[in-house]
Short mmCIF file of C-alpha atoms in Angstrom, two decimals:
data_model
loop_
_atom_site.label_atom_id
_atom_site.label_comp_id
_atom_site.label_asym_id
_atom_site.label_seq_id
_atom_site.Cartn_x
_atom_site.Cartn_y
_atom_site.Cartn_z
CA UNK A 506 26.54 -18.38 -9.59
CA UNK A 507 26.36 -19.81 -6.15
CA UNK A 508 25.43 -16.53 -4.49
CA UNK A 509 21.95 -16.47 -3.05
CA UNK A 510 20.30 -13.07 -2.82
CA UNK A 511 18.58 -12.21 0.40
CA UNK A 512 14.92 -11.17 -0.01
CA UNK A 513 15.64 -7.84 1.68
CA UNK A 514 18.68 -7.00 -0.43
CA UNK A 515 18.25 -4.24 -2.99
CA UNK A 516 19.95 -4.62 -6.34
CA UNK A 517 20.47 -1.71 -8.72
CA UNK A 518 19.75 1.98 -8.38
CA UNK A 519 16.88 3.04 -6.14
CA UNK A 520 14.99 4.71 -9.00
CA UNK A 521 14.61 1.33 -10.72
CA UNK A 522 12.74 -0.19 -7.80
CA UNK A 523 9.00 -0.26 -8.14
CA UNK A 524 7.31 2.52 -6.22
CA UNK A 525 4.20 1.67 -4.21
CA UNK A 526 1.07 2.34 -6.23
CA UNK A 527 -1.28 5.08 -5.14
CA UNK A 528 -4.74 3.79 -4.30
CA UNK A 529 -7.11 4.33 -7.27
CA UNK A 530 -9.60 6.13 -5.02
CA UNK A 531 -6.88 8.60 -4.01
CA UNK A 532 -6.36 9.29 -7.72
CA UNK A 533 -10.10 10.03 -7.92
CA UNK A 534 -9.73 12.24 -4.84
CA UNK A 535 -6.96 14.19 -6.58
CA UNK A 536 -9.22 14.70 -9.59
CA UNK A 537 -12.06 15.84 -7.32
CA UNK A 538 -9.78 18.37 -5.61
CA UNK A 539 -8.66 19.74 -8.97
CA UNK A 540 -12.27 20.02 -10.11
CA UNK A 541 -13.23 21.74 -6.84
CA UNK A 542 -10.42 24.27 -7.17
CA UNK A 543 -11.39 25.02 -10.77
CA UNK A 544 -15.06 25.40 -9.86
CA UNK A 545 -14.14 27.65 -6.93
CA UNK A 546 -12.17 29.94 -9.25
CA UNK A 547 -15.11 30.04 -11.67
CA UNK A 548 -17.50 30.91 -8.82
CA UNK A 549 -15.23 33.77 -7.80
CA UNK A 550 -15.91 35.13 -11.28
CA UNK A 551 -19.67 35.01 -10.77
CA UNK A 552 -20.62 31.44 -11.67
CA UNK A 553 -22.89 29.21 -9.59
CA UNK A 554 -21.43 26.82 -6.97
CA UNK A 555 -22.90 23.68 -8.58
CA UNK A 556 -19.51 22.46 -9.83
CA UNK A 557 -18.02 22.91 -6.38
CA UNK A 558 -20.75 20.85 -4.75
CA UNK A 559 -20.40 18.06 -7.30
CA UNK A 560 -16.63 17.94 -6.81
CA UNK A 561 -17.02 17.90 -3.02
CA UNK A 562 -19.52 15.06 -3.38
CA UNK A 563 -16.89 13.10 -5.31
CA UNK A 564 -14.31 13.79 -2.58
CA UNK A 565 -16.74 12.67 0.11
CA UNK A 566 -17.60 9.52 -1.85
CA UNK A 567 -13.91 8.58 -2.11
CA UNK A 568 -13.57 9.03 1.65
CA UNK A 569 -16.46 6.72 2.50
CA UNK A 570 -15.44 4.08 -0.05
CA UNK A 571 -11.93 4.02 1.39
CA UNK A 572 -13.35 3.55 4.88
CA UNK A 573 -15.56 0.73 3.61
CA UNK A 574 -12.45 -0.98 2.22
CA UNK A 575 -10.66 -0.55 5.53
CA UNK A 576 -8.11 1.84 4.00
CA UNK A 577 -8.11 4.18 6.98
CA UNK A 578 -4.68 5.68 6.25
CA UNK A 579 -5.82 6.83 2.82
CA UNK A 580 -9.18 8.01 4.18
CA UNK A 581 -7.32 10.08 6.77
CA UNK A 582 -5.53 11.90 3.95
CA UNK A 583 -8.90 12.97 2.56
CA UNK A 584 -10.26 13.86 6.01
CA UNK A 585 -7.23 16.07 6.62
CA UNK A 586 -7.76 17.85 3.30
CA UNK A 587 -11.43 18.37 4.15
CA UNK A 588 -10.55 19.78 7.58
CA UNK A 589 -7.84 22.10 6.23
CA UNK A 590 -10.15 23.47 3.50
CA UNK A 591 -13.28 23.90 5.63
CA UNK A 592 -13.07 27.68 5.38
CA UNK A 593 -13.04 27.44 1.58
CA UNK A 594 -15.85 24.94 1.00
CA UNK A 595 -17.99 26.00 3.97
CA UNK A 596 -19.37 22.52 4.71
CA UNK A 597 -17.79 22.11 8.13
CA UNK A 598 -14.54 20.64 9.35
CA UNK A 599 -15.73 17.04 9.60
CA UNK A 600 -16.43 15.04 6.50
#
């Protein structure tokens, strides 16, 4: 075969191409959000808010670690979640 493939050329169906990996700290953020939501539901049934605070601490930690790595786009995703859920967690709009 004498054909040379261009680096930008896609070959095969789009679903076979590797998708960009999600940053591991964003995966931790997702887990923290799930834990927060579960703890919030438990608190609505009379439990203490300790689980919520621990989950929010994990979310905040992911935010600051992403900033330390220079991953500002990913950190912005967390900051937006924090801002949009300020009324739920009650810790202010700014992380």
